[in-house]
Amino acid sequence: MLPVAGPLAGLLPGGGLRRGSTVALAPGPGSTSLLLGLVGEASAQGAWVGVVGRPELGLVAAVEAGVALERFALVPHPGRDLLAVTVALLDGMDVVAVPGAGVRAGDRQRLAARARQRGAVLLALGPWPGADVELGCADVQWQGLEAGAGRLCSRRIRVRAAGRGLGPGRTAGLVLPADGGGVGGDDGGERVAPAARVEAVAG
């Protein structure tokens, strides 16, 4: 099990990223911050992380999330070699993030099987049928602006998790990124609850 920041642990089966598993991140606002938040703690504790096909990913943001750049590989433009590049990274790294859109079903199965074989975590950035866990962001709200002016300093997000071992699903209010970087619990504290219960309260 690879560790994650405390506020994220309650969303995942076993409290971390299980080696050999596939985790899908839904696209949309907050998804890149969620990606970096998921891998920051593991990287800081010695894990190697690779990201494929995300040329817009900012290295400063990665460092603020706890990613150790000396153990970080970014392949921004894999082109037609996406499958080969991802396989190579899975052979030598602990966590590998890859675009989910446009990957054929057979290739998805091969990459998931490779991750299981090598004991790596495959993070799919987009739709990935068959993923062990699916995470998505909602209710994204930036903090720091008053009357239309100010400095964006943090972003509150509700993250939903579904998949094997999560029952009806879970949801948590997080700050991604928190003021100063990293992952924070909403309102200064972690709040994790079954998704069905939260929806009932919100309704």
Protein backbone atom coordinates (compact mmCIF):
# COMPACT_ATOMS: atom_id res chain seq x y z
CA MET A 1 0.00 0.00 0.00
CA LEU A 2 1.38 3.39 -0.99
CA PRO A 3 0.57 6.22 1.45
CA VAL A 4 -1.59 9.23 0.61
CA ALA A 5 -2.16 12.51 2.45
CA GLY A 6 -4.35 12.06 5.53
CA PRO A 7 -7.49 13.79 4.19
CA LEU A 8 -7.47 11.44 1.18
CA ALA A 9 -6.90 8.21 3.11
CA GLY A 10 -10.54 7.78 4.16
CA LEU A 11 -11.65 7.80 0.53
CA LEU A 12 -9.56 4.79 -0.52
CA PRO A 13 -9.86 1.09 0.36
CA GLY A 14 -7.20 0.35 2.96
CA GLY A 15 -6.39 4.03 3.36
CA GLY A 16 -3.93 4.28 0.48
CA LEU A 17 -3.07 3.37 -3.10
CA ARG A 18 -3.03 -0.41 -3.32
CA ARG A 19 -0.21 -1.77 -5.42
CA GLY A 20 -1.47 -3.53 -8.53
CA SER A 21 -4.68 -1.53 -8.67
CA THR A 22 -6.09 0.89 -11.26
CA VAL A 23 -7.57 4.20 -10.10
CA ALA A 24 -9.53 6.38 -12.55
CA LEU A 25 -9.78 10.16 -12.11
CA ALA A 26 -12.74 11.81 -13.81
CA PRO A 27 -11.78 14.81 -15.99
CA GLY A 28 -12.84 18.30 -15.04
CA PRO A 29 -11.91 21.14 -12.68
CA GLY A 30 -9.72 19.96 -9.84
CA SER A 31 -8.59 16.73 -11.51
CA THR A 32 -4.94 17.77 -11.88
CA SER A 33 -4.78 18.92 -8.26
CA LEU A 34 -6.34 15.62 -7.22
CA LEU A 35 -3.74 13.72 -9.26
CA LEU A 36 -0.87 15.55 -7.57
CA GLY A 37 -2.53 15.23 -4.19
CA LEU A 38 -2.78 11.46 -4.62
CA VAL A 39 0.90 10.94 -5.48
CA GLY A 40 2.53 13.64 -3.33
CA GLU A 41 2.79 11.70 -0.07
CA ALA A 42 4.01 8.51 -1.73
CA SER A 43 6.64 10.44 -3.68
CA ALA A 44 7.83 12.27 -0.58
CA GLN A 45 8.34 8.89 1.10
CA GLY A 46 10.43 7.44 -1.72
CA ALA A 47 8.02 6.24 -4.43
CA TRP A 48 8.77 6.86 -8.11
CA VAL A 49 6.03 8.56 -10.12
CA GLY A 50 5.55 8.83 -13.89
CA VAL A 51 2.99 10.92 -15.79
CA VAL A 52 2.29 10.38 -19.50
CA GLY A 53 0.54 12.75 -21.86
CA ARG A 54 0.04 15.80 -19.63
CA PRO A 55 2.20 18.59 -21.14
CA GLU A 56 0.31 21.24 -19.16
CA LEU A 57 1.23 19.74 -15.80
CA GLY A 58 3.17 22.32 -13.79
CA LEU A 59 6.30 21.19 -11.98
CA VAL A 60 5.97 23.96 -9.40
CA ALA A 61 2.51 22.67 -8.52
CA ALA A 62 3.92 19.14 -8.32
CA VAL A 63 6.59 20.24 -5.85
CA GLU A 64 4.01 22.09 -3.75
CA ALA A 65 1.99 18.86 -3.61
CA GLY A 66 5.00 17.01 -2.19
CA VAL A 67 6.28 15.36 -5.38
CA ALA A 68 10.05 14.80 -5.33
CA LEU A 69 11.22 15.81 -8.81
CA GLU A 70 14.28 13.55 -8.58
CA ARG A 71 11.85 10.61 -8.58
CA PHE A 72 9.41 12.04 -11.11
CA ALA A 73 9.24 11.31 -14.85
CA LEU A 74 7.08 13.40 -17.18
CA VAL A 75 6.51 12.25 -20.77
CA PRO A 76 4.41 15.12 -22.14
CA HIS A 77 4.05 13.95 -25.76
CA PRO A 78 4.21 10.15 -26.11
CA GLY A 79 2.50 10.23 -29.52
CA ARG A 80 1.88 6.80 -30.97
CA ASP A 81 4.20 5.27 -28.36
CA LEU A 82 1.81 5.85 -25.45
CA LEU A 83 1.34 2.14 -24.79
CA ALA A 84 5.05 1.32 -24.99
CA VAL A 85 6.02 4.30 -22.84
CA THR A 86 3.45 3.41 -20.19
CA VAL A 87 4.56 -0.22 -20.08
CA ALA A 88 8.18 0.86 -19.67
CA LEU A 89 7.27 3.17 -16.80
CA LEU A 90 5.16 0.50 -15.10
CA ASP A 91 8.20 -1.78 -15.18
CA GLY A 92 10.28 0.65 -13.14
CA MET A 93 8.00 3.01 -11.22
CA ASP A 94 5.55 2.77 -8.35
CA VAL A 95 2.79 5.02 -9.77
CA VAL A 96 2.09 5.79 -13.43
CA ALA A 97 -0.58 8.19 -14.67
CA VAL A 98 -1.83 7.81 -18.23
CA PRO A 99 -4.62 9.45 -20.29
CA GLY A 100 -7.82 7.43 -20.26
CA ALA A 101 -9.46 8.87 -23.37
CA GLY A 102 -8.71 7.12 -26.63
CA VAL A 103 -7.10 4.02 -25.12
CA ARG A 104 -8.51 0.86 -26.68
CA ALA A 105 -10.14 -1.78 -24.49
CA GLY A 106 -7.42 -4.33 -25.23
CA ASP A 107 -4.70 -1.84 -24.32
CA ARG A 108 -6.50 -0.93 -21.09
CA GLN A 109 -6.54 -4.58 -20.12
CA ARG A 110 -2.85 -4.99 -20.95
CA LEU A 111 -1.84 -1.95 -18.91
CA ALA A 112 -3.96 -2.99 -15.93
CA ALA A 113 -2.48 -6.48 -16.08
CA ARG A 114 1.04 -5.02 -16.25
CA ALA A 115 0.37 -2.88 -13.19
CA ARG A 116 -0.84 -5.95 -11.27
CA GLN A 117 2.17 -7.97 -12.38
CA ARG A 118 4.68 -5.28 -11.40
CA GLY A 119 2.93 -4.15 -8.23
CA ALA A 120 2.51 -0.61 -9.55
CA VAL A 121 -0.47 1.72 -9.31
CA LEU A 122 -2.02 2.76 -12.63
CA LEU A 123 -3.76 6.16 -12.48
CA ALA A 124 -6.10 6.68 -15.42
CA LEU A 125 -6.75 10.34 -16.20
CA GLY A 126 -10.21 9.99 -17.70
CA PRO A 127 -12.72 7.20 -18.35
CA TRP A 128 -11.37 3.72 -17.62
CA PRO A 129 -13.99 0.93 -17.55
CA GLY A 130 -13.00 -1.77 -15.08
CA ALA A 131 -10.98 0.49 -12.77
CA ASP A 132 -10.81 -0.67 -9.15
CA VAL A 133 -11.58 2.82 -7.83
CA GLU A 134 -13.07 5.89 -9.51
CA LEU A 135 -12.58 9.40 -8.12
CA GLY A 136 -14.25 12.61 -9.23
CA CYS A 137 -14.38 16.25 -8.15
CA ALA A 138 -17.49 18.37 -7.64
CA ASP A 139 -18.49 21.68 -6.05
CA VAL A 140 -15.18 23.33 -6.87
CA GLN A 141 -14.81 26.72 -5.16
CA TRP A 142 -11.71 28.93 -5.12
CA GLN A 143 -10.91 30.81 -1.91
CA GLY A 144 -9.21 34.18 -1.55
CA LEU A 145 -11.37 36.49 -3.63
CA GLU A 146 -13.52 39.17 -2.04
CA ALA A 147 -15.80 41.39 -4.12
CA GLY A 148 -14.07 40.12 -7.26
CA ALA A 149 -10.54 40.97 -6.14
CA GLY A 150 -7.77 39.26 -4.23
CA ARG A 151 -5.43 36.31 -4.66
CA LEU A 152 -6.47 32.72 -5.32
CA CYS A 153 -4.89 30.78 -2.47
CA SER A 154 -6.80 27.52 -2.08
CA ARG A 155 -9.63 25.54 -3.60
CA ARG A 156 -12.37 23.63 -1.81
CA ILE A 157 -13.52 20.49 -3.57
CA ARG A 158 -15.87 17.65 -2.79
CA VAL A 159 -14.26 14.39 -3.92
CA ARG A 160 -16.36 11.31 -4.53
CA ALA A 161 -15.00 7.78 -4.55
CA ALA A 162 -16.64 4.60 -5.85
CA GLY A 163 -15.41 1.11 -6.56
CA ARG A 164 -14.42 -2.19 -5.02
CA GLY A 165 -14.39 -2.22 -1.26
CA LEU A 166 -16.17 1.13 -0.94
CA GLY A 167 -19.75 -0.04 -0.53
CA PRO A 168 -22.18 2.66 -1.73
CA GLY A 169 -19.24 5.03 -2.19
CA ARG A 170 -17.62 7.75 -0.13
CA THR A 171 -17.27 11.50 -0.33
CA ALA A 172 -15.05 14.02 1.44
CA GLY A 173 -14.64 17.77 1.50
CA LEU A 174 -11.01 18.62 0.73
CA VAL A 175 -8.84 21.64 0.04
CA LEU A 176 -6.87 21.04 -3.19
CA PRO A 177 -4.45 22.68 -3.17
CA ALA A 178 -4.45 23.90 0.40
CA ASP A 179 -3.01 27.31 1.19
CA GLY A 180 0.73 26.73 0.84
CA GLY A 181 0.32 23.49 -1.13
CA GLY A 182 -0.59 19.90 -0.35
CA VAL A 183 -3.97 18.49 0.66
CA GLY A 184 -6.12 19.80 3.48
CA GLY A 185 -9.37 18.72 5.04
CA ASP A 186 -12.31 21.04 4.43
CA ASP A 187 -12.81 23.52 7.28
CA GLY A 188 -9.51 22.38 8.77
CA GLY A 189 -10.66 18.85 9.42
CA GLU A 190 -11.16 15.64 7.51
CA ARG A 191 -14.75 14.77 6.68
CA VAL A 192 -15.40 11.39 5.10
CA ALA A 193 -18.85 9.84 4.91
CA PRO A 194 -20.81 7.40 2.76
CA ALA A 195 -21.87 9.14 -0.43
CA ALA A 196 -25.54 8.19 -0.01
CA ARG A 197 -25.66 9.80 3.42
CA VAL A 198 -24.06 13.03 2.23
CA GLU A 199 -26.47 13.28 -0.70
CA ALA A 200 -29.40 12.81 1.68
CA VAL A 201 -28.16 15.62 3.94
CA ALA A 202 -27.42 17.90 0.99
CA GLY A 203 -30.84 17.30 -0.47
